[in-house]
Short mmCIF file of C-alpha atoms and ligand atoms in Angstrom, two decimals:
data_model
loop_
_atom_site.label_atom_id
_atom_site.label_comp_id
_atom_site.label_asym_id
_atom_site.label_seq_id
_atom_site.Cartn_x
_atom_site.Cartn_y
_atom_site.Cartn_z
CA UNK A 1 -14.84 -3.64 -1.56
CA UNK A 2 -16.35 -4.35 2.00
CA UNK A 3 -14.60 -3.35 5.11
CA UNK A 4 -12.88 -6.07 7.55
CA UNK A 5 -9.88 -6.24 10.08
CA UNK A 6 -8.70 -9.41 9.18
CA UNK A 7 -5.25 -9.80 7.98
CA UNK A 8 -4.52 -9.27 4.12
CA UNK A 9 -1.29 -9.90 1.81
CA UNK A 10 -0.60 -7.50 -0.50
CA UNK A 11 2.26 -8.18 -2.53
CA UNK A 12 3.93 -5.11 -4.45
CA UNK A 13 4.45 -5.69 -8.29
CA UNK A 14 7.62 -3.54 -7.67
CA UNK A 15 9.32 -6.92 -7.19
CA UNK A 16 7.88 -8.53 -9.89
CA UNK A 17 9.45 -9.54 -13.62
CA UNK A 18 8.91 -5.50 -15.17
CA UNK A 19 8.21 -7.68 -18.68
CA UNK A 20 5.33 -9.95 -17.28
CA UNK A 21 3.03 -8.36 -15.35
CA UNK A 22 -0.27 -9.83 -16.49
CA UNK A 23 1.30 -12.88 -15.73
CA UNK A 24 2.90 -12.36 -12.86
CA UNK A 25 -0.01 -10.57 -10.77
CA UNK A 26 -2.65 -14.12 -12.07
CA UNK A 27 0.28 -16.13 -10.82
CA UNK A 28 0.84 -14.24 -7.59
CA UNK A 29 -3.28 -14.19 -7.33
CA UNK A 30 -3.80 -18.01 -7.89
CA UNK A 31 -0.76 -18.18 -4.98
CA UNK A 32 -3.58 -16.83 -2.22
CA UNK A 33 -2.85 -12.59 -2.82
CA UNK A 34 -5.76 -10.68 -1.31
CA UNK A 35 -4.84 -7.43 -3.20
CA UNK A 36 -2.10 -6.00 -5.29
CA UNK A 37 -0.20 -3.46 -4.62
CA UNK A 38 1.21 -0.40 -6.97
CA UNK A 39 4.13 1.48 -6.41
CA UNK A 40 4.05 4.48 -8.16
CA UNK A 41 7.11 6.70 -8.41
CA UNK A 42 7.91 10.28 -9.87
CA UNK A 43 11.85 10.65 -9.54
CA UNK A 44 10.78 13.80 -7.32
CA UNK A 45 9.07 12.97 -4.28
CA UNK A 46 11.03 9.28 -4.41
CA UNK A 47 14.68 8.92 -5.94
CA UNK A 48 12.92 6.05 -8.11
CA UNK A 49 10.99 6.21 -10.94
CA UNK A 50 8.50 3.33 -11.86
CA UNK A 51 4.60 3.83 -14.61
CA UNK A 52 1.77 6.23 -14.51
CA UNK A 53 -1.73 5.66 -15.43
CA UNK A 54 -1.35 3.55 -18.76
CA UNK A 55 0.54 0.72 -17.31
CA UNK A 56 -2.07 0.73 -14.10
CA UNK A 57 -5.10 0.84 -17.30
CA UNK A 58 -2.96 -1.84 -19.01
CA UNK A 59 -2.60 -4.35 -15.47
CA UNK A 60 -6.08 -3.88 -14.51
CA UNK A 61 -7.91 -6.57 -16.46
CA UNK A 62 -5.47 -8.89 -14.94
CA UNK A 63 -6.57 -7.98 -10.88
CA UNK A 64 -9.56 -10.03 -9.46
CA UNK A 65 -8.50 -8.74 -6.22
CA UNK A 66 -8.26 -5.61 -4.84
CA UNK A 67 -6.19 -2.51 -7.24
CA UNK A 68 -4.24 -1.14 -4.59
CA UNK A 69 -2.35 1.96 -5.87
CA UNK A 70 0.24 3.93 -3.67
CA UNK A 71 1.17 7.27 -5.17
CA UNK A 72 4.47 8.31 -4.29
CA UNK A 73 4.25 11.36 -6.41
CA UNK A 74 3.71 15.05 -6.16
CA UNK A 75 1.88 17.39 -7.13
CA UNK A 76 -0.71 14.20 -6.71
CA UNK A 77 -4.12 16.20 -8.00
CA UNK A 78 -3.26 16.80 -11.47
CA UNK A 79 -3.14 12.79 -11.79
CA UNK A 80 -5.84 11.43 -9.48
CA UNK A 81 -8.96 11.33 -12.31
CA UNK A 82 -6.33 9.47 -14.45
CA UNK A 83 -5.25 6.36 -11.81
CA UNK A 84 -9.65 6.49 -10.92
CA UNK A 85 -10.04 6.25 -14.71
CA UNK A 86 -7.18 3.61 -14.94
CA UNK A 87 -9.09 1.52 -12.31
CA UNK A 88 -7.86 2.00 -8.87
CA UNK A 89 -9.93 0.80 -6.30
CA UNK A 90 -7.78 2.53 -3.43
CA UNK A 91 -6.02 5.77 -4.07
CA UNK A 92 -3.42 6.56 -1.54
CA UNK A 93 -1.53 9.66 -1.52
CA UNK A 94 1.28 11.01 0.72
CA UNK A 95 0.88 13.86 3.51
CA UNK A 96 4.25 14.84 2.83
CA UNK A 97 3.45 15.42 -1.12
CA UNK A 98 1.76 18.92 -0.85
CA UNK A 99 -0.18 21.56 1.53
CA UNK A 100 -3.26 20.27 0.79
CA UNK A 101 -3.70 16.82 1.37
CA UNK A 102 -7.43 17.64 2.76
CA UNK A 103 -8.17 18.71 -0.87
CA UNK A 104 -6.32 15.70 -2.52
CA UNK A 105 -8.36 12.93 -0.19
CA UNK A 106 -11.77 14.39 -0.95
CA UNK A 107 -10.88 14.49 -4.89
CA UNK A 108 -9.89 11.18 -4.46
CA UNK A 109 -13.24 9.66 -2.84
CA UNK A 110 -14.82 12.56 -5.31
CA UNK A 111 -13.13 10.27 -8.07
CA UNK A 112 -14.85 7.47 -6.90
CA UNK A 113 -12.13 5.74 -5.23
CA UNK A 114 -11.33 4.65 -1.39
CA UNK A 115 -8.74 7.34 -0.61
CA UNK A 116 -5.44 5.88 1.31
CA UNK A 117 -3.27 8.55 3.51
CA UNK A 118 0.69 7.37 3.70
CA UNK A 119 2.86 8.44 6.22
CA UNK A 120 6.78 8.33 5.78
CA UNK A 121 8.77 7.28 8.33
CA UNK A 122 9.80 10.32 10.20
CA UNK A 123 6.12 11.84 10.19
CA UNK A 124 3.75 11.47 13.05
CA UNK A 125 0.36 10.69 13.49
CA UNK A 126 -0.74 14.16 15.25
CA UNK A 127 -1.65 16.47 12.14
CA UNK A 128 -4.13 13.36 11.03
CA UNK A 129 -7.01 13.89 13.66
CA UNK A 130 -8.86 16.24 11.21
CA UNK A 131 -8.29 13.36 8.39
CA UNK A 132 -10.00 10.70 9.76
CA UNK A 133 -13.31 10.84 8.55
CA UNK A 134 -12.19 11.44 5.30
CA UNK A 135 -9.86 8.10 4.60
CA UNK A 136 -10.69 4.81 3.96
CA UNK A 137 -6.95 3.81 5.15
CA UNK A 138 -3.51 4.76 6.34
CA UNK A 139 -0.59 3.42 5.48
CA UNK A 140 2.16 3.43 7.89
CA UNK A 141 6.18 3.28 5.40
CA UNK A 142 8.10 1.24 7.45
CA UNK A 143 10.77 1.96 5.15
CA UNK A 144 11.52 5.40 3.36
CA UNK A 145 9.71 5.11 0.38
CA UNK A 146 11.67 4.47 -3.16
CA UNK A 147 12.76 0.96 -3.52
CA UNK A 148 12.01 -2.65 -2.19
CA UNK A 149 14.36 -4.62 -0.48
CA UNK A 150 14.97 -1.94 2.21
CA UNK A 151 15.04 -2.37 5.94
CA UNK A 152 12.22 -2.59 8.28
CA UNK A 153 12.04 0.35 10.78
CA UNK A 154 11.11 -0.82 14.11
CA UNK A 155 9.60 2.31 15.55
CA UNK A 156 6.67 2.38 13.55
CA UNK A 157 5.50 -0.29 15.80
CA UNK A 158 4.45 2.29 18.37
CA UNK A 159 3.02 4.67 15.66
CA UNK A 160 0.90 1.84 14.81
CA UNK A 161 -0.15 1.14 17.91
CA UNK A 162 -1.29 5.01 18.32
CA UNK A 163 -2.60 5.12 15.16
CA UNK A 164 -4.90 1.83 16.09
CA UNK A 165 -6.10 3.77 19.19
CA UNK A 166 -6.56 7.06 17.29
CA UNK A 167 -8.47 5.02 14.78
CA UNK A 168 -11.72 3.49 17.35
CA UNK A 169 -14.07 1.94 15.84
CA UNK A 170 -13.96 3.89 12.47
CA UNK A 171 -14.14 1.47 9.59
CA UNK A 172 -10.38 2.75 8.42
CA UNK A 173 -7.66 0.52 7.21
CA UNK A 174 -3.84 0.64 8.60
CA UNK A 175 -1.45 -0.84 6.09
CA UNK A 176 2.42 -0.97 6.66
CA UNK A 177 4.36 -0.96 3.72
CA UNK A 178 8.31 -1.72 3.57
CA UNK A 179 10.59 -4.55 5.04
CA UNK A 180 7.46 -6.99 5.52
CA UNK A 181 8.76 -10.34 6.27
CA UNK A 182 7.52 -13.31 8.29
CA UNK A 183 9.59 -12.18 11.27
CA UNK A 184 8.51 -8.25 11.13
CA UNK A 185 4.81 -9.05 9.51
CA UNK A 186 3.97 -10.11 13.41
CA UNK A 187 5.15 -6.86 15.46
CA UNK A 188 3.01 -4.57 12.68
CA UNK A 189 -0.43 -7.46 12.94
CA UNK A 190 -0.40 -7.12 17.05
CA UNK A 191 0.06 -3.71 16.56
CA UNK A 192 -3.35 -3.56 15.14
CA UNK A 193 -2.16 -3.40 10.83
CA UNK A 194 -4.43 -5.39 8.72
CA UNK A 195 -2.91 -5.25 5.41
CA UNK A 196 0.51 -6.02 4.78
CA UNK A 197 2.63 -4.93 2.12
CA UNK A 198 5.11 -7.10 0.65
CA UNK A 199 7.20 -6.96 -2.48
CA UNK A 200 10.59 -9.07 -2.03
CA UNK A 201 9.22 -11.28 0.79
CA UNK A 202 6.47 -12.28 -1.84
CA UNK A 203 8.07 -12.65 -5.38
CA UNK A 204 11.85 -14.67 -3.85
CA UNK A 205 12.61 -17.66 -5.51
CA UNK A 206 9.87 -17.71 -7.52
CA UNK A 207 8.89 -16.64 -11.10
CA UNK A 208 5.66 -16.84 -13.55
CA UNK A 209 6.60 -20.40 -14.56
CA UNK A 210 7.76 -21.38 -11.06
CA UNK A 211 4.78 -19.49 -8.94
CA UNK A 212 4.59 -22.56 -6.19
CA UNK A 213 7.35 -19.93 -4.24
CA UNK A 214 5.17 -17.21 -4.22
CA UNK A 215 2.37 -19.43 -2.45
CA UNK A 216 4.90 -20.81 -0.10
CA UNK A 217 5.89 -17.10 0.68
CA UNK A 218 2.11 -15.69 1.45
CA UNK A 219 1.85 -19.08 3.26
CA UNK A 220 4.83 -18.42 5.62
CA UNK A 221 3.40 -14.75 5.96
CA UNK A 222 0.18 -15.72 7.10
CA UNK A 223 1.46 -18.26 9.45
CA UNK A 224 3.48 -16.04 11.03
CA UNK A 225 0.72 -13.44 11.96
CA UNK A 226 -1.85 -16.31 12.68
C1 DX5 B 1 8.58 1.25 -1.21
C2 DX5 B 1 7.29 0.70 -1.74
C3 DX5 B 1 6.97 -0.65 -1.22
C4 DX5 B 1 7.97 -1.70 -1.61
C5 DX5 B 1 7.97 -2.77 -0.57
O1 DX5 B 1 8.72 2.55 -1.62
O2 DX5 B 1 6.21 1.55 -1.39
O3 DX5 B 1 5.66 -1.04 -1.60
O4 DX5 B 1 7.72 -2.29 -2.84
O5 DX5 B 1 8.98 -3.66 -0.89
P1 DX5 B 1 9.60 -4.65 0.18
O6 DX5 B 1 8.49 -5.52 0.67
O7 DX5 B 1 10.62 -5.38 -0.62
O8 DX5 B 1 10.19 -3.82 1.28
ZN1 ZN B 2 4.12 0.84 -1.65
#
Protein backbone atom coordinates (compact mmCIF):
# COMPACT_ATOMS: atom_id res chain seq x y z
CA UNK A 1 0.00 0.00 0.00
CA UNK A 2 1.88 3.32 -0.98
CA UNK A 3 0.95 6.59 0.47
CA UNK A 4 -0.93 9.44 -1.70
CA UNK A 5 -3.43 12.40 -1.09
CA UNK A 6 -5.45 11.89 -3.90
CA UNK A 7 -9.04 11.27 -3.48
CA UNK A 8 -10.26 7.55 -2.86
CA UNK A 9 -13.88 5.82 -2.74
CA UNK A 10 -14.37 3.50 -0.29
CA UNK A 11 -17.60 1.98 -0.31
CA UNK A 12 -18.80 0.17 3.03
CA UNK A 13 -20.07 -3.50 2.51
CA UNK A 14 -22.51 -2.52 5.38
CA UNK A 15 -24.85 -1.58 2.52
CA UNK A 16 -24.28 -4.37 0.56
CA UNK A 17 -26.65 -7.75 -0.13
CA UNK A 18 -25.44 -9.59 3.63
CA UNK A 19 -25.87 -13.04 1.28
CA UNK A 20 -23.41 -11.97 -1.59
CA UNK A 21 -20.52 -10.53 -0.56
CA UNK A 22 -17.89 -12.07 -2.81
CA UNK A 23 -19.98 -10.90 -5.38
CA UNK A 24 -20.91 -7.85 -4.42
CA UNK A 25 -17.36 -6.35 -3.35
CA UNK A 26 -15.87 -7.83 -7.45
CA UNK A 27 -18.94 -6.02 -8.67
CA UNK A 28 -18.50 -2.86 -6.63
CA UNK A 29 -14.50 -3.25 -7.57
CA UNK A 30 -14.99 -3.66 -11.42
CA UNK A 31 -17.45 -0.30 -10.79
CA UNK A 32 -13.98 1.90 -10.10
CA UNK A 33 -13.79 1.17 -5.83
CA UNK A 34 -10.30 2.08 -4.64
CA UNK A 35 -10.74 0.18 -1.31
CA UNK A 36 -13.37 -1.55 0.70
CA UNK A 37 -14.49 -0.74 3.64
CA UNK A 38 -15.51 -3.02 6.90
CA UNK A 39 -17.77 -2.12 9.43
CA UNK A 40 -17.28 -4.04 12.29
CA UNK A 41 -19.73 -3.94 15.18
CA UNK A 42 -19.91 -5.47 18.82
CA UNK A 43 -23.54 -4.55 20.13
CA UNK A 44 -21.41 -2.72 22.97
CA UNK A 45 -19.46 0.06 21.82
CA UNK A 46 -22.22 0.46 18.70
CA UNK A 47 -26.06 -0.46 19.20
CA UNK A 48 -25.40 -2.70 15.95
CA UNK A 49 -23.99 -5.81 15.58
CA UNK A 50 -22.43 -6.92 12.18
CA UNK A 51 -19.03 -10.28 11.66
CA UNK A 52 -15.74 -10.77 13.31
CA UNK A 53 -12.68 -12.18 11.89
CA UNK A 54 -14.09 -15.28 9.87
CA UNK A 55 -16.32 -13.38 7.60
CA UNK A 56 -13.28 -10.63 7.06
CA UNK A 57 -10.90 -14.26 6.36
CA UNK A 58 -13.85 -15.46 4.25
CA UNK A 59 -14.20 -11.76 1.97
CA UNK A 60 -10.60 -11.39 1.61
CA UNK A 61 -9.80 -13.43 -1.49
CA UNK A 62 -12.42 -11.42 -3.12
CA UNK A 63 -10.49 -7.63 -2.41
CA UNK A 64 -7.86 -6.58 -5.09
CA UNK A 65 -8.04 -3.30 -3.52
CA UNK A 66 -7.30 -2.09 -0.40
CA UNK A 67 -8.97 -4.32 3.06
CA UNK A 68 -10.07 -1.48 4.91
CA UNK A 69 -11.36 -2.63 8.35
CA UNK A 70 -13.02 -0.18 10.93
CA UNK A 71 -13.38 -1.72 14.37
CA UNK A 72 -16.14 -0.39 16.19
CA UNK A 73 -15.57 -2.70 19.05
CA UNK A 74 -14.15 -2.75 22.51
CA UNK A 75 -12.01 -4.14 24.32
CA UNK A 76 -10.20 -3.94 20.61
CA UNK A 77 -6.68 -5.86 21.70
CA UNK A 78 -7.95 -9.19 22.42
CA UNK A 79 -9.06 -9.24 18.55
CA UNK A 80 -6.40 -7.30 16.63
CA UNK A 81 -3.91 -10.58 15.71
CA UNK A 82 -7.22 -12.17 14.50
CA UNK A 83 -8.54 -9.21 11.80
CA UNK A 84 -4.15 -9.02 10.89
CA UNK A 85 -4.47 -12.81 10.48
CA UNK A 86 -7.86 -12.43 8.60
CA UNK A 87 -6.08 -10.01 6.16
CA UNK A 88 -6.57 -6.45 7.00
CA UNK A 89 -4.44 -4.17 5.39
CA UNK A 90 -5.62 -1.11 7.65
CA UNK A 91 -6.66 -1.66 11.20
CA UNK A 92 -8.54 1.19 12.64
CA UNK A 93 -9.62 1.33 16.11
CA UNK A 94 -11.62 3.89 18.14
CA UNK A 95 -10.11 6.41 20.87
CA UNK A 96 -13.23 6.20 22.62
CA UNK A 97 -12.97 2.15 22.91
CA UNK A 98 -10.49 1.94 25.90
CA UNK A 99 -7.62 3.83 28.04
CA UNK A 100 -5.09 2.69 26.04
CA UNK A 101 -5.39 3.40 22.59
CA UNK A 102 -1.39 4.14 22.52
CA UNK A 103 -1.03 0.39 23.30
CA UNK A 104 -3.79 -0.78 20.79
CA UNK A 105 -2.09 1.37 17.66
CA UNK A 106 1.39 0.00 18.24
CA UNK A 107 -0.10 -3.75 18.47
CA UNK A 108 -1.75 -2.98 15.51
CA UNK A 109 1.38 -1.81 13.26
CA UNK A 110 3.16 -4.67 15.64
CA UNK A 111 0.55 -6.99 13.77
CA UNK A 112 1.73 -5.93 10.67
CA UNK A 113 -1.00 -3.76 9.67
CA UNK A 114 -1.39 0.21 8.89
CA UNK A 115 -3.10 1.23 12.14
CA UNK A 116 -6.29 3.73 11.56
CA UNK A 117 -7.38 6.08 14.72
CA UNK A 118 -11.42 6.95 14.53
CA UNK A 119 -12.83 9.71 16.15
CA UNK A 120 -16.68 9.90 16.97
CA UNK A 121 -18.41 12.78 16.48
CA UNK A 122 -18.38 14.61 19.72
CA UNK A 123 -14.49 13.94 20.31
CA UNK A 124 -11.83 16.41 19.44
CA UNK A 125 -8.69 16.36 17.88
CA UNK A 126 -6.54 17.71 21.01
CA UNK A 127 -5.64 14.36 22.97
CA UNK A 128 -4.18 13.06 19.33
CA UNK A 129 -0.87 15.18 19.21
CA UNK A 130 1.06 12.33 20.99
CA UNK A 131 -0.64 9.81 18.27
CA UNK A 132 0.60 11.06 15.31
CA UNK A 133 3.61 9.34 14.62
CA UNK A 134 2.14 6.27 15.40
CA UNK A 135 -0.99 6.15 12.72
CA UNK A 136 -1.08 5.59 9.31
CA UNK A 137 -4.69 7.40 9.27
CA UNK A 138 -7.57 9.06 11.04
CA UNK A 139 -10.82 8.74 10.43
CA UNK A 140 -13.06 11.55 11.15
CA UNK A 141 -17.36 9.73 11.92
CA UNK A 142 -19.33 12.17 10.45
CA UNK A 143 -22.10 10.29 11.74
CA UNK A 144 -22.31 8.43 15.22
CA UNK A 145 -21.14 5.22 14.44
CA UNK A 146 -23.75 2.08 14.22
CA UNK A 147 -25.69 2.11 11.07
CA UNK A 148 -25.59 3.51 7.41
CA UNK A 149 -28.02 5.69 6.10
CA UNK A 150 -27.53 8.27 8.91
CA UNK A 151 -27.07 11.99 8.59
CA UNK A 152 -24.04 13.87 7.74
CA UNK A 153 -22.75 16.13 10.60
CA UNK A 154 -21.59 19.33 9.31
CA UNK A 155 -19.17 20.33 12.01
CA UNK A 156 -16.68 17.90 11.33
CA UNK A 157 -15.81 20.09 8.51
CA UNK A 158 -13.77 22.30 10.81
CA UNK A 159 -12.30 19.27 12.72
CA UNK A 160 -11.07 18.27 9.45
CA UNK A 161 -9.71 21.21 8.57
CA UNK A 162 -7.64 21.19 12.06
CA UNK A 163 -6.89 17.87 11.80
CA UNK A 164 -5.31 18.63 8.07
CA UNK A 165 -3.19 21.38 9.73
CA UNK A 166 -2.29 19.23 12.76
CA UNK A 167 -1.36 16.59 10.27
CA UNK A 168 1.82 18.71 8.06
CA UNK A 169 3.47 16.94 5.95
CA UNK A 170 3.26 13.52 7.80
CA UNK A 171 2.38 10.80 5.35
CA UNK A 172 -1.11 10.16 7.47
CA UNK A 173 -4.44 9.52 5.94
CA UNK A 174 -7.84 11.48 7.01
CA UNK A 175 -10.90 9.46 6.10
CA UNK A 176 -14.54 10.64 6.92
CA UNK A 177 -16.88 8.04 7.34
CA UNK A 178 -20.87 8.56 7.55
CA UNK A 179 -23.47 10.54 5.38
CA UNK A 180 -20.97 10.67 2.26
CA UNK A 181 -22.88 11.81 -0.66
CA UNK A 182 -22.04 13.78 -3.79
CA UNK A 183 -23.27 16.97 -2.14
CA UNK A 184 -21.34 16.44 1.42
CA UNK A 185 -18.25 14.31 -0.29
CA UNK A 186 -17.04 18.09 -1.44
CA UNK A 187 -17.08 20.10 2.04
CA UNK A 188 -14.95 16.88 3.69
CA UNK A 189 -12.28 16.78 0.06
CA UNK A 190 -11.56 20.81 0.48
CA UNK A 191 -11.28 20.20 3.89
CA UNK A 192 -8.21 18.25 3.18
CA UNK A 193 -10.03 14.18 3.54
CA UNK A 194 -8.67 11.86 1.02
CA UNK A 195 -10.64 8.83 1.45
CA UNK A 196 -14.21 8.79 1.52
CA UNK A 197 -16.42 6.43 3.03
CA UNK A 198 -19.55 5.50 1.49
CA UNK A 199 -22.04 2.73 2.06
CA UNK A 200 -25.71 3.83 0.85
CA UNK A 201 -24.44 6.53 -1.57
CA UNK A 202 -22.48 3.57 -3.25
CA UNK A 203 -24.69 0.35 -3.31
CA UNK A 204 -28.53 2.57 -4.32
CA UNK A 205 -30.23 1.23 -7.07
CA UNK A 206 -27.95 -1.17 -7.82
CA UNK A 207 -27.36 -4.92 -7.10
CA UNK A 208 -24.71 -7.83 -8.12
CA UNK A 209 -26.62 -8.47 -11.37
CA UNK A 210 -27.38 -4.77 -11.97
CA UNK A 211 -23.73 -3.26 -10.81
CA UNK A 212 -23.82 -0.40 -13.78
CA UNK A 213 -25.51 1.80 -10.52
CA UNK A 214 -22.78 1.32 -8.41
CA UNK A 215 -20.33 2.75 -11.20
CA UNK A 216 -22.68 5.55 -11.88
CA UNK A 217 -22.64 6.26 -8.02
CA UNK A 218 -18.56 6.34 -7.54
CA UNK A 219 -18.80 8.29 -10.86
CA UNK A 220 -21.11 11.03 -9.45
CA UNK A 221 -18.83 10.93 -6.23
CA UNK A 222 -15.77 11.61 -7.93
CA UNK A 223 -17.21 14.27 -10.03
CA UNK A 224 -18.36 16.02 -7.36
CA UNK A 225 -14.95 16.35 -5.49
CA UNK A 226 -13.05 16.83 -8.87
C1 LIG B 1 -21.23 3.71 10.39
C2 LIG B 1 -20.20 3.02 9.54
C3 LIG B 1 -20.13 3.56 8.16
C4 LIG B 1 -21.40 3.40 7.37
C5 LIG B 1 -21.48 4.48 6.36
O1 LIG B 1 -21.13 3.25 11.68
O2 LIG B 1 -18.92 3.14 10.11
O3 LIG B 1 -19.03 3.00 7.46
O4 LIG B 1 -21.51 2.18 6.72
O5 LIG B 1 -22.71 4.38 5.73
P1 LIG B 1 -23.35 5.60 4.95
O6 LIG B 1 -22.42 5.96 3.84
O7 LIG B 1 -24.63 5.01 4.46
O8 LIG B 1 -23.55 6.72 5.91
ZN1 LIG C 1 -17.12 2.60 8.91
Amino acid sequence: MSFDRSVKIAPSILSADFANFGAEIEAVEAQGADWIHVDVMDGHFVPNLTFGPPLCAAIRKHINTVMDVHLMISPVDPYIQAFADAGADVLTAHLEAGPHIHRTLQAIRGAGCKAGLALNPGTGIEDIEYLLDMVDLICVMTVNPGFGGQKFIHSQIEKVKKLRAMIGDRPIHIQIDGGITPETAPLMASAGADVLVAGSAVFKGGSVSNPAPYGENIRAIRAAVA
